[in-house]
Coordinates of C-alpha atoms in Angstrom, one line a residue:
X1 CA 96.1 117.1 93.1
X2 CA 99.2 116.4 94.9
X3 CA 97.5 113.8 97.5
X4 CA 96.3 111.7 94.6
X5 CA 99.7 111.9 93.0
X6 CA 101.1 110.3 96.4
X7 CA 98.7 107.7 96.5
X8 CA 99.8 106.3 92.9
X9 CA 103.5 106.0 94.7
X10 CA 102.8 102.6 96.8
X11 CA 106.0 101.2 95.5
X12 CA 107.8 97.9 95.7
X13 CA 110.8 98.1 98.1
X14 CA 112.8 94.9 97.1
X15 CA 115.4 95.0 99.8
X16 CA 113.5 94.4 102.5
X17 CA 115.7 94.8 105.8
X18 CA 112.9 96.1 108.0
X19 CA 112.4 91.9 109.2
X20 CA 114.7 91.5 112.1
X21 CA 114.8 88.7 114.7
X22 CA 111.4 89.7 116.5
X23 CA 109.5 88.5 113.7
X24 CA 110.8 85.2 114.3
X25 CA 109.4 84.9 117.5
X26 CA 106.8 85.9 117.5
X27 CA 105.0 84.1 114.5
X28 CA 106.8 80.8 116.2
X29 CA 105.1 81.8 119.3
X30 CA 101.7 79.7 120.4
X31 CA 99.4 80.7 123.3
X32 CA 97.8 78.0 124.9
X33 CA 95.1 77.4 122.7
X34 CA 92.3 74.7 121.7
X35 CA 89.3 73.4 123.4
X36 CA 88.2 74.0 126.7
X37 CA 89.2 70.2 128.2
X38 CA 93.0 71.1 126.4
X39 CA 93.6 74.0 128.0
X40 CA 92.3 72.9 131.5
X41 CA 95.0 70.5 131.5
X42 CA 97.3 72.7 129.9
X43 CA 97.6 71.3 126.5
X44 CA 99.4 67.8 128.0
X45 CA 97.7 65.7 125.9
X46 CA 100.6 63.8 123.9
X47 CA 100.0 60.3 125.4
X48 CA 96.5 60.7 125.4
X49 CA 94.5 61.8 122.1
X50 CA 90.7 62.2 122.2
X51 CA 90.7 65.5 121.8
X52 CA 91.2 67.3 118.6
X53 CA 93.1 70.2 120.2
X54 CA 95.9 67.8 121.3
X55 CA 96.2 66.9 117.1
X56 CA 98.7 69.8 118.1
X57 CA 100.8 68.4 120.2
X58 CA 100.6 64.3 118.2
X59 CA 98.4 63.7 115.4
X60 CA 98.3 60.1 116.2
X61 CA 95.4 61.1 119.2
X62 CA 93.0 61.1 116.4
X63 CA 92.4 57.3 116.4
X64 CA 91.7 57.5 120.1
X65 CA 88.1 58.7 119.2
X66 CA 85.7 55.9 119.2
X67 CA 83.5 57.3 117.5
X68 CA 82.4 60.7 115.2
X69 CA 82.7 63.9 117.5
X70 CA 82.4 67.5 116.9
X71 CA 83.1 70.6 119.0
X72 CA 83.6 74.3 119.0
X73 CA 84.7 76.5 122.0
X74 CA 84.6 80.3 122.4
X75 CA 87.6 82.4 124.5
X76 CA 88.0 85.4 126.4
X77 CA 91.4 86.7 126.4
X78 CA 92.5 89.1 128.8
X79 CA 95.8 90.7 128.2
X80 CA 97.5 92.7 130.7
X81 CA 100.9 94.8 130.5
X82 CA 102.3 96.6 133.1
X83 CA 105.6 98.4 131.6
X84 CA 108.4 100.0 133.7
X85 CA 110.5 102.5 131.3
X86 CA 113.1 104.9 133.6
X87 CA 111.5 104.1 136.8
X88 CA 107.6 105.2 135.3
X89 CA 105.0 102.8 135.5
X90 CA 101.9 102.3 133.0
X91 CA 99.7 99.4 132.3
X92 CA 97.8 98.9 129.4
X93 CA 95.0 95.9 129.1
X94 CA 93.0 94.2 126.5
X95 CA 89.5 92.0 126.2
X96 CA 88.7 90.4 123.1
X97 CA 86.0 87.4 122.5
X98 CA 87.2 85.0 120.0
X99 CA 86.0 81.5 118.7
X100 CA 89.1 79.9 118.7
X101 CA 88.6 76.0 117.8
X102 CA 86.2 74.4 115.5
X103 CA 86.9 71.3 114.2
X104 CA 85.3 67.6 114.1
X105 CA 86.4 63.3 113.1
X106 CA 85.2 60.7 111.2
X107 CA 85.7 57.1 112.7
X108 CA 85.5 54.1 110.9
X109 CA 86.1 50.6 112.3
X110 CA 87.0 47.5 111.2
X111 CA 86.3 44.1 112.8
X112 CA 88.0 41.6 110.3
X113 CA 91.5 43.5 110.5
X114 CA 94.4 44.1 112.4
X115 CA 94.0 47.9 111.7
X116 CA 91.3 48.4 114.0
X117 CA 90.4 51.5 113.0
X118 CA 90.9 55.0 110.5
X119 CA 90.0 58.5 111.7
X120 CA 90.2 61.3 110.0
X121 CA 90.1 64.7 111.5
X122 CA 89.7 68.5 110.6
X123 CA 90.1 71.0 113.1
X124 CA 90.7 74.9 113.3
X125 CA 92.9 76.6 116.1
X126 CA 93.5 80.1 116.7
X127 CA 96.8 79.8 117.4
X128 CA 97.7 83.0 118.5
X129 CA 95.3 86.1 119.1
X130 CA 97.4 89.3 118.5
X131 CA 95.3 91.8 119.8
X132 CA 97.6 93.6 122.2
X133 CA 98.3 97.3 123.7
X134 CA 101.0 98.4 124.9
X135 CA 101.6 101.8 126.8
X136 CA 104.8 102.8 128.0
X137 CA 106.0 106.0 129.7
X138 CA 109.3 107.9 131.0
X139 CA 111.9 110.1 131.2
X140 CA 114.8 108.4 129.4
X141 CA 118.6 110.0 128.1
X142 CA 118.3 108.3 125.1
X143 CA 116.1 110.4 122.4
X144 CA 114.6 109.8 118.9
X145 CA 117.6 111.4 117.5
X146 CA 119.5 108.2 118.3
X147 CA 117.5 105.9 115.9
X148 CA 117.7 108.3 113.2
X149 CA 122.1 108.7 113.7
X150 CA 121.7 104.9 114.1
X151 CA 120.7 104.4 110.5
X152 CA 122.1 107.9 108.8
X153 CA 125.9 107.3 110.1
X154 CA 127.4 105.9 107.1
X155 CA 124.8 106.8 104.2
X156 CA 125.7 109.1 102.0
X157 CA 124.1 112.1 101.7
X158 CA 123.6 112.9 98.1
X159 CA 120.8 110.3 97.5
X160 CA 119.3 111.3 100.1
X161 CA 118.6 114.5 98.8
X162 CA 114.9 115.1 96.1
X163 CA 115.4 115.9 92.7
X164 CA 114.0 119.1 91.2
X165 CA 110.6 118.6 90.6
X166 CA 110.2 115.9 92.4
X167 CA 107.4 115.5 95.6
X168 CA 109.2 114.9 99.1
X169 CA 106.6 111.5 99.4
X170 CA 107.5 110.2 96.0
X171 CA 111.4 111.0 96.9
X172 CA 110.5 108.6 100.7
X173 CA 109.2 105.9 98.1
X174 CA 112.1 106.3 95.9
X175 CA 114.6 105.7 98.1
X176 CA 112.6 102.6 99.5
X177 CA 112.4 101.2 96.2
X178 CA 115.5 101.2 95.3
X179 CA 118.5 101.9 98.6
X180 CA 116.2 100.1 101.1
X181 CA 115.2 100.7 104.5
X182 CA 118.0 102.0 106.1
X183 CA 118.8 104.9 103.9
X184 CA 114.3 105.5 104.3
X185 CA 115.3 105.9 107.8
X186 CA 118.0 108.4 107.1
X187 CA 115.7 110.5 104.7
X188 CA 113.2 111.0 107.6
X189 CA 115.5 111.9 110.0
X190 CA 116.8 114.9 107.7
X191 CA 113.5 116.1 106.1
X192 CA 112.0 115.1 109.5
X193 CA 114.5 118.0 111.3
X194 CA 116.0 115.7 113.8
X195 CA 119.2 115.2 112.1
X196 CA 121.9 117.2 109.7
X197 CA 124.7 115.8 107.8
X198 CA 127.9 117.2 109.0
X199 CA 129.0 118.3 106.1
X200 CA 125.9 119.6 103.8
X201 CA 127.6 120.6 100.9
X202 CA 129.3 117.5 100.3
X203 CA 127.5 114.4 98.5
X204 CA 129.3 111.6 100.4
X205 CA 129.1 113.0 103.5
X206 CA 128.6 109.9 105.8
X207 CA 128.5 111.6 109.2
X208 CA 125.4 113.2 110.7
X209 CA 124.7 115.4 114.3
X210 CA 121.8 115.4 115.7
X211 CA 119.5 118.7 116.0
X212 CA 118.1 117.8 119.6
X213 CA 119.6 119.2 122.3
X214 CA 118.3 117.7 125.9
X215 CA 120.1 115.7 129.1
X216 CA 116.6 113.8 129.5
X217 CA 113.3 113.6 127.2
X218 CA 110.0 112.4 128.1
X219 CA 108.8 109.9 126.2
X220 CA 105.1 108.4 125.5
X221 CA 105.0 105.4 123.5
X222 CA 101.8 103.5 122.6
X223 CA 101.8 100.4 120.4
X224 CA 98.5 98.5 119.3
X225 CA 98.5 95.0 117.6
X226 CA 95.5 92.9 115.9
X227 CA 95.4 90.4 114.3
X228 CA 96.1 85.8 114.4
X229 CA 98.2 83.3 113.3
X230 CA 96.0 80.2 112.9
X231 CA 96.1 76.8 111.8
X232 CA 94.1 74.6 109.9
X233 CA 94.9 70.8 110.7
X234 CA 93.8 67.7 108.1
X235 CA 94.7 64.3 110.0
X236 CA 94.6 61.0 109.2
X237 CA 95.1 58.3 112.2
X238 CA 95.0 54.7 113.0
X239 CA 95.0 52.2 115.2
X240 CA 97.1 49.0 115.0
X241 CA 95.6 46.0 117.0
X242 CA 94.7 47.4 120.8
X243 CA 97.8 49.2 121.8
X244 CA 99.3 51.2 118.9
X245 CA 98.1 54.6 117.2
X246 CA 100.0 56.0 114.3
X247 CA 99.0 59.7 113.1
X248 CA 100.3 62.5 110.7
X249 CA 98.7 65.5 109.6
X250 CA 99.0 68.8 107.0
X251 CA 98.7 71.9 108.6
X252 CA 98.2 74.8 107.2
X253 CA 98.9 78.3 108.4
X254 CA 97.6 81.7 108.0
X255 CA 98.9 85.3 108.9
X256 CA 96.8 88.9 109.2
X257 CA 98.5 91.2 111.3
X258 CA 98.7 95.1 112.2
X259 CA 100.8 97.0 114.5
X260 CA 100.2 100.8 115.0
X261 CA 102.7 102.8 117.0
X262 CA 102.7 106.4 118.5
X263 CA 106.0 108.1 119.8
X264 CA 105.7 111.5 121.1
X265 CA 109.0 113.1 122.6
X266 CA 109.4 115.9 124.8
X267 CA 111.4 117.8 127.5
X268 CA 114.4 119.5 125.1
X269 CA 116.6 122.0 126.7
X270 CA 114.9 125.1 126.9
X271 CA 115.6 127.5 124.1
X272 CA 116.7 124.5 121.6
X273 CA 114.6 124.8 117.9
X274 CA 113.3 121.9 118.4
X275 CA 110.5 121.4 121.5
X276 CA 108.5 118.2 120.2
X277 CA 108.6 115.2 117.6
X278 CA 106.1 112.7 117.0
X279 CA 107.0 109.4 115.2
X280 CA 104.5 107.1 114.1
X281 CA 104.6 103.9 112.3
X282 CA 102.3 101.4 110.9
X283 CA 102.9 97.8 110.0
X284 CA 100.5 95.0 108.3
X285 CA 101.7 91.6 107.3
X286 CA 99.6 88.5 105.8
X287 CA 100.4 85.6 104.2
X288 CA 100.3 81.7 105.1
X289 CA 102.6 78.9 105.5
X290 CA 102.5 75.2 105.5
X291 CA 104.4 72.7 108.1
X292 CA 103.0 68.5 108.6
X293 CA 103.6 66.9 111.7
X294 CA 103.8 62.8 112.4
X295 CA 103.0 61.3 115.7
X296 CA 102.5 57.8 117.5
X297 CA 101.0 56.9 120.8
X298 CA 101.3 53.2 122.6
X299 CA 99.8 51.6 125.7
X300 CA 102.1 50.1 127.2
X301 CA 99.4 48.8 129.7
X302 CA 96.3 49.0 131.2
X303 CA 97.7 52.5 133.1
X304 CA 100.6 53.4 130.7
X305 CA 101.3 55.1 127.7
X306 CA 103.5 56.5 125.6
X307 CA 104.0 58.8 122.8
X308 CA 106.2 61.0 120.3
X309 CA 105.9 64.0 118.0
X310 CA 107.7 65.6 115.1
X311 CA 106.5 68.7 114.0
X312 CA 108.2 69.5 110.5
X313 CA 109.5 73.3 110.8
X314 CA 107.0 75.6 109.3
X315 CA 107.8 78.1 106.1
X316 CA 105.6 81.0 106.1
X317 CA 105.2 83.2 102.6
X318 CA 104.6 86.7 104.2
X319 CA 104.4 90.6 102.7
X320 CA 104.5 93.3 104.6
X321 CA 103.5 96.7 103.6
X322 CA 104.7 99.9 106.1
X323 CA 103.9 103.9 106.4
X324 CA 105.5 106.3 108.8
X325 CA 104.5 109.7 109.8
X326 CA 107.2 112.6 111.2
X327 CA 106.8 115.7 112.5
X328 CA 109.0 118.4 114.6
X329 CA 109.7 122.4 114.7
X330 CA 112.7 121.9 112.0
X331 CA 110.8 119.5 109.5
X332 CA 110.5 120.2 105.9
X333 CA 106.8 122.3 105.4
X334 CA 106.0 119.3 103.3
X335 CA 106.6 116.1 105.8
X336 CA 102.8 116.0 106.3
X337 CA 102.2 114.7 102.9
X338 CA 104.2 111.7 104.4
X339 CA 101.7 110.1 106.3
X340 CA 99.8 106.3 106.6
X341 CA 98.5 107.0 102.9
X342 CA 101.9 106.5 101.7
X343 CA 102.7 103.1 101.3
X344 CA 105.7 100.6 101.3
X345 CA 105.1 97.3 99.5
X346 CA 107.8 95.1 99.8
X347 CA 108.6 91.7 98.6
X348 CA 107.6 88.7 99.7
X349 CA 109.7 86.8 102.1
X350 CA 110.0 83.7 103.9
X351 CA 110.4 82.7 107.5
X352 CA 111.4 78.8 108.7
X353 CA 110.7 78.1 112.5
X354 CA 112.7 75.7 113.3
X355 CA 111.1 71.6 114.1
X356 CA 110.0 70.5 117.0
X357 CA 110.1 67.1 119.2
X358 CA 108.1 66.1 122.0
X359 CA 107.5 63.5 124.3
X360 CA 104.5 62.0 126.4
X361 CA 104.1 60.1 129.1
X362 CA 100.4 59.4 130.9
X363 CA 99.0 57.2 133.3
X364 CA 95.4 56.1 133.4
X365 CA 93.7 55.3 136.6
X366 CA 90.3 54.0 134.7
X367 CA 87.5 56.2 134.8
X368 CA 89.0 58.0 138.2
X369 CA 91.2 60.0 136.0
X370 CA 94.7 60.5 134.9
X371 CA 97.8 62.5 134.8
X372 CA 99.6 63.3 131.4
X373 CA 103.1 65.1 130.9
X374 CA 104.6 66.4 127.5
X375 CA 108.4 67.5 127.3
X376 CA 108.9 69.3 123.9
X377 CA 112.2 70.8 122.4
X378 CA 112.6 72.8 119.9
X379 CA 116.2 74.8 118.5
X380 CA 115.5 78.3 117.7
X381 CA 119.0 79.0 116.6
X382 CA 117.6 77.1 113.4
X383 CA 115.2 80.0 112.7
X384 CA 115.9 81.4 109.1
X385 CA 114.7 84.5 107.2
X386 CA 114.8 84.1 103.2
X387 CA 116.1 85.0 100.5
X388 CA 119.3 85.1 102.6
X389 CA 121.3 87.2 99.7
X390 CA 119.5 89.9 101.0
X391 CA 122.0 92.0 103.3
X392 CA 119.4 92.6 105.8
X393 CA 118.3 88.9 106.1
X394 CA 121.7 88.3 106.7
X395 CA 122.3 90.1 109.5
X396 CA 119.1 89.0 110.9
X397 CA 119.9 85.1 110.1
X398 CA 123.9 85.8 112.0
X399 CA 121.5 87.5 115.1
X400 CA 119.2 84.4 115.2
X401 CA 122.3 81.9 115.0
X402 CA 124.0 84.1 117.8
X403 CA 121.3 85.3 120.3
X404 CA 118.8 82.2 120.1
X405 CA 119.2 79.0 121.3
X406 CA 117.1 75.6 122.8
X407 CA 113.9 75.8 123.9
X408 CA 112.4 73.0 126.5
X409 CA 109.0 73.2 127.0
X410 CA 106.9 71.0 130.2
X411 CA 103.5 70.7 130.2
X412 CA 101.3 68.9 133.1
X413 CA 97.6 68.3 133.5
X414 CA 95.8 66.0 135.2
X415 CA 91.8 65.4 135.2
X416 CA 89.9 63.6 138.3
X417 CA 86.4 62.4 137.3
X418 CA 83.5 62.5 139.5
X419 CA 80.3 60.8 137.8
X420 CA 79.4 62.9 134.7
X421 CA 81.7 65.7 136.4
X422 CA 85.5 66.0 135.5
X423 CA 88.0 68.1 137.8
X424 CA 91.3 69.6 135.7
X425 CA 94.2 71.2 136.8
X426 CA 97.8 71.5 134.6
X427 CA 100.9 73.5 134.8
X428 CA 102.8 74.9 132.2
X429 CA 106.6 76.0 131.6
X430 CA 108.3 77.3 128.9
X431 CA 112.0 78.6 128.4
X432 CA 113.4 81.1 127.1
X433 CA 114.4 81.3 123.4
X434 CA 117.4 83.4 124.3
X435 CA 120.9 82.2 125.4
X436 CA 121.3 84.7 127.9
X437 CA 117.5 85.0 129.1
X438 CA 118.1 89.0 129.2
X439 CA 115.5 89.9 126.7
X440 CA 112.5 87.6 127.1
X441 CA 112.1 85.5 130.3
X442 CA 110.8 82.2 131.2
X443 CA 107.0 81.5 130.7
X444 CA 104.9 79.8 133.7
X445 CA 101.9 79.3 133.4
X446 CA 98.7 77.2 135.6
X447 CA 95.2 76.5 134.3
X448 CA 92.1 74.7 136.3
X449 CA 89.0 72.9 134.3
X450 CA 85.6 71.6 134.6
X451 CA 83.7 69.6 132.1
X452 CA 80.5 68.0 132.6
X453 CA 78.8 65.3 130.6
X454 CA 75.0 64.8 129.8
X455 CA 74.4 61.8 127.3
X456 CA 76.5 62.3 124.0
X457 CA 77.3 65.8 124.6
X458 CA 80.0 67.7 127.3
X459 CA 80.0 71.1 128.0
X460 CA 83.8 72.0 129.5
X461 CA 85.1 75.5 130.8
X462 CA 88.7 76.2 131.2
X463 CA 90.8 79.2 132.8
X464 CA 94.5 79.3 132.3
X465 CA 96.6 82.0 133.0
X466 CA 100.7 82.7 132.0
X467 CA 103.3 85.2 132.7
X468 CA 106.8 86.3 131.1
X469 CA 108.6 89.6 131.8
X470 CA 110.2 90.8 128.4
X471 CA 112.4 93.6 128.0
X472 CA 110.9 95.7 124.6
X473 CA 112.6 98.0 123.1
X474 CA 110.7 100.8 121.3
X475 CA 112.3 101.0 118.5
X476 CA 114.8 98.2 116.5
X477 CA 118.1 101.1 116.7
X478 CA 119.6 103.8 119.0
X479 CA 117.3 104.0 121.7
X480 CA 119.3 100.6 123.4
X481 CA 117.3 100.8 127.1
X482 CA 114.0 99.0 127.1
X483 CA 111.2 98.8 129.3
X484 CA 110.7 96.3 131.6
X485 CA 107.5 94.6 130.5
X486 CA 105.4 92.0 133.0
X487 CA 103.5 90.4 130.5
X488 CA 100.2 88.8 131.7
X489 CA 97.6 86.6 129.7
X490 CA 94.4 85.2 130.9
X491 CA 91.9 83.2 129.3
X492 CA 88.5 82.0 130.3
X493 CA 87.5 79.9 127.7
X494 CA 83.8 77.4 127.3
X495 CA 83.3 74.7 124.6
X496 CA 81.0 72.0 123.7
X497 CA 81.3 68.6 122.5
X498 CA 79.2 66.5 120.5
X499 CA 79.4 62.5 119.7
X500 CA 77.2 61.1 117.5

């Protein structure tokens, strides 16, 4: 009877401080997605158009189709992390088999007008594939017991404490509800056994200790993500007597993701109460979000062009709904009804990634080939999570403003045509959206391309491949050292392309 009384508890939290700066980046984070002929040349398609992935980068390249099109293309993503925590090595890796584009345009032309033609254009992108593991291992001087003090020191006690009657799950949801995430924290880490108020007998104690006693602990963490963020693009394009294209499109976004995590910790001084904790969590978040983008393109020759971007920033609408898990020698005999069947609902809550600019330039050597190059900027400083009145938004919105800052972004591809046989190669660069470069590092990244025509249709397979080192931490509080992560993505991706 008592497990079906916890399940009726999947209460609303409304102060939901759990959203920290993380969450910013990586929903504003794209991998290099699209068709197969996109990502050979590494997604430089701003000057160029013609291919409905590069409706990403300017919406104008819709009214460079001459004529109806439709394609579809199928990745393999290979993700590879190899984590350095204390000196210990581990890599984790990860296949998955996605579809990630499907799209197609409508062209009509006009003879008797200077608007040569109108092209409209619907395409699907998986813009970023969230399957992910993560395994990290070592011996570290920074235990558990630090997250907990991080978030108990300065709660008070007495709230923290059940009422008579009342079910140690139902009191987790309680405080949730209604004192937020922080003090949640602070109720596990005293019915979890890790940590004490210094003073028990006293209601506004503020002060905890720590249970653990240990000079090192070894530490296993393992983290599992799935999940996307795609993008649904309706674009409307035209083309103003032979050398201009105008383009904008509605985008629209959607969010699914889950992230599991498993902490064990052991290695306590011999003789202490405590010999082992385990500390699990377990995140999902959906929702959607909306941005439009407006673009032109213009030939300033026969070899030439030019083109621009704006990307309007883009407000997602997300909810997120957590459990946690706890266990050690001193916990309460009823922590176990605390477990993944206990839910935290929160309230929905919006994140604004910031606009973004870009710039093309490509030259056109006929039907030899080309070379394309895209410079985009975007200021992540201008990140925002809503409603701001919410204490822990706050502080989250001063760490953006502080810690974030400009992000340039190159991209160069070029494409040398043999025949029905095309040759790509591009190059990709991204930089860091931190100031100080510490936590995540620069992204570089190459890809290589082959597409070959037959009549209306064009088969094209792509490999691309980036890296970043990122320092994670395991957990948001108290446990400051992270592990070095190399972070390694590879795709191998095949589409097909039909004009009728």
């Amino acid at each position: 009877m008592k497990n079906y009384i916890a399940l009726a508890f999947g209460l609303v939290c409304t102060i939901a401080s759990a959203q920290n700066i993380n969450d910013v980046l990586q929903y504003n984070q794209q991998n290099l997605i699209g068709t197969a002929r996109y990502q050979g040349m590494s997604g430089a398609f701003g000057a160029l158009g013609g291919d409905l992935s590069a409706l990403n980068t300017n919406p104008a390249g819709a009214a460079v189709f001459n004529n109806h099109l439709f394609s579809a293309t199928l990745s393999n993503y290979n993700k590879s992390n190899d984590a350095n925590y204390f000196g210990t090595n581990r890599e984790a890796t990860r296949n998955d088999l996605e579809i990630n584009q499907i799209g197609g345009v409508l062209v009509f032309k006009s003879n008797n007008s200077d608007w040569k033609k109108i092209a409209i254009a619907a395409n699907y992108d998986l813009v970023q594939n969230f399957d992910n593991n993560f395994s990290i291992s070592g011996v570290s001087n920074q235990g558990i017991d630090q997250y907990f003090l991080s978030y108990a020191n300065g709660v008070p006690f007495g709230p923290l404490l059940k009422r008579d009657g009342e079910y140690l799950e139902e009191a987790y949801l309680d405080i949730g509800r209604n004192l937020g995430f922080v003090d949640q924290q602070a109720f596990l880490g005293y019915y979890g056994g890790i940590i004490d108020p210094v003073d028990e007998a006293n209601d506004n104690n503020i002060d905890y200790v720590s249970n653990a006693t240990y000079n090192t602990v070894n530490q296993d963490y393992f983290e599992n993500t799935t999940g996307y963020n795609s993008k649904f693009i309706l674009d409307f394009a035209t083309q103003y007597q032979d050398n201009l294209y105008l383009g904008a499109s509605l985008n629209f976004h959607s969010i699914n993701y889950d992230k599991y995590t498993e902490f064990t910790e052991t290695g306590y001084t011999v003789g202490t109460d405590i010999t082992r904790t385990t500390f699990d969590n377990y995140l999902h978040t959906e929702g959607n979000g909306f941005s439009f983008a407006l673009g032109a393109i213009a030939k300033l020759n026969d070899m030439v062009r030019v083109g621009a971007s704006y990307e309007s920033p883009t407000w997602y609408r997300l909810t997120d709904d957590t459990s946690q898990r706890i266990s050690s020698d001193l916990a309460d005999d009823d922590i176990n009804y605390i477990n993944f069947d206990i839910i935290n609902v929160y309230e929905r809550y919006t994140i604004k990634t910031p606009s973004k600019v870009t710039g093309s330039l490509a030259v056109v050597f006929g039907k030899d080939g080309l070379l394309s190059l895209d410079y985009g900027f975007q200021d992540m400083s201008q990140a925002e999570i809503k409603p701001t009145n919410d204490p822990g938004f706050a502080a989250a919105n001063d760490e953006i403003s502080n810690e974030l800052g400009t992000v340039s972004t190159v991209r160069l591809g070029g494409e040398y045509r043999i025949k029905d046989i095309s040759l790509r190669a591009g190059y990709r660069y991204e930089q860091s959206p931190y100031e100080d470069e510490y936590t995540i590092g620069d992204l570089n990244g190459f890809s290589l391309g082959f597409g070959y025509s037959f009549g209306p249709n064009r088969l094209d397979i792509a490999y691309n491949r980036t890296e970043q080192d990122v320092n994670k931490q395991l957990f948001n509080a108290g446990l400051t050292t992270p592990a070095l992560v190399n972070v390694a993505n590879t795709n191998v991706t095949i589409g097909y392309t039909v004009n009728f």
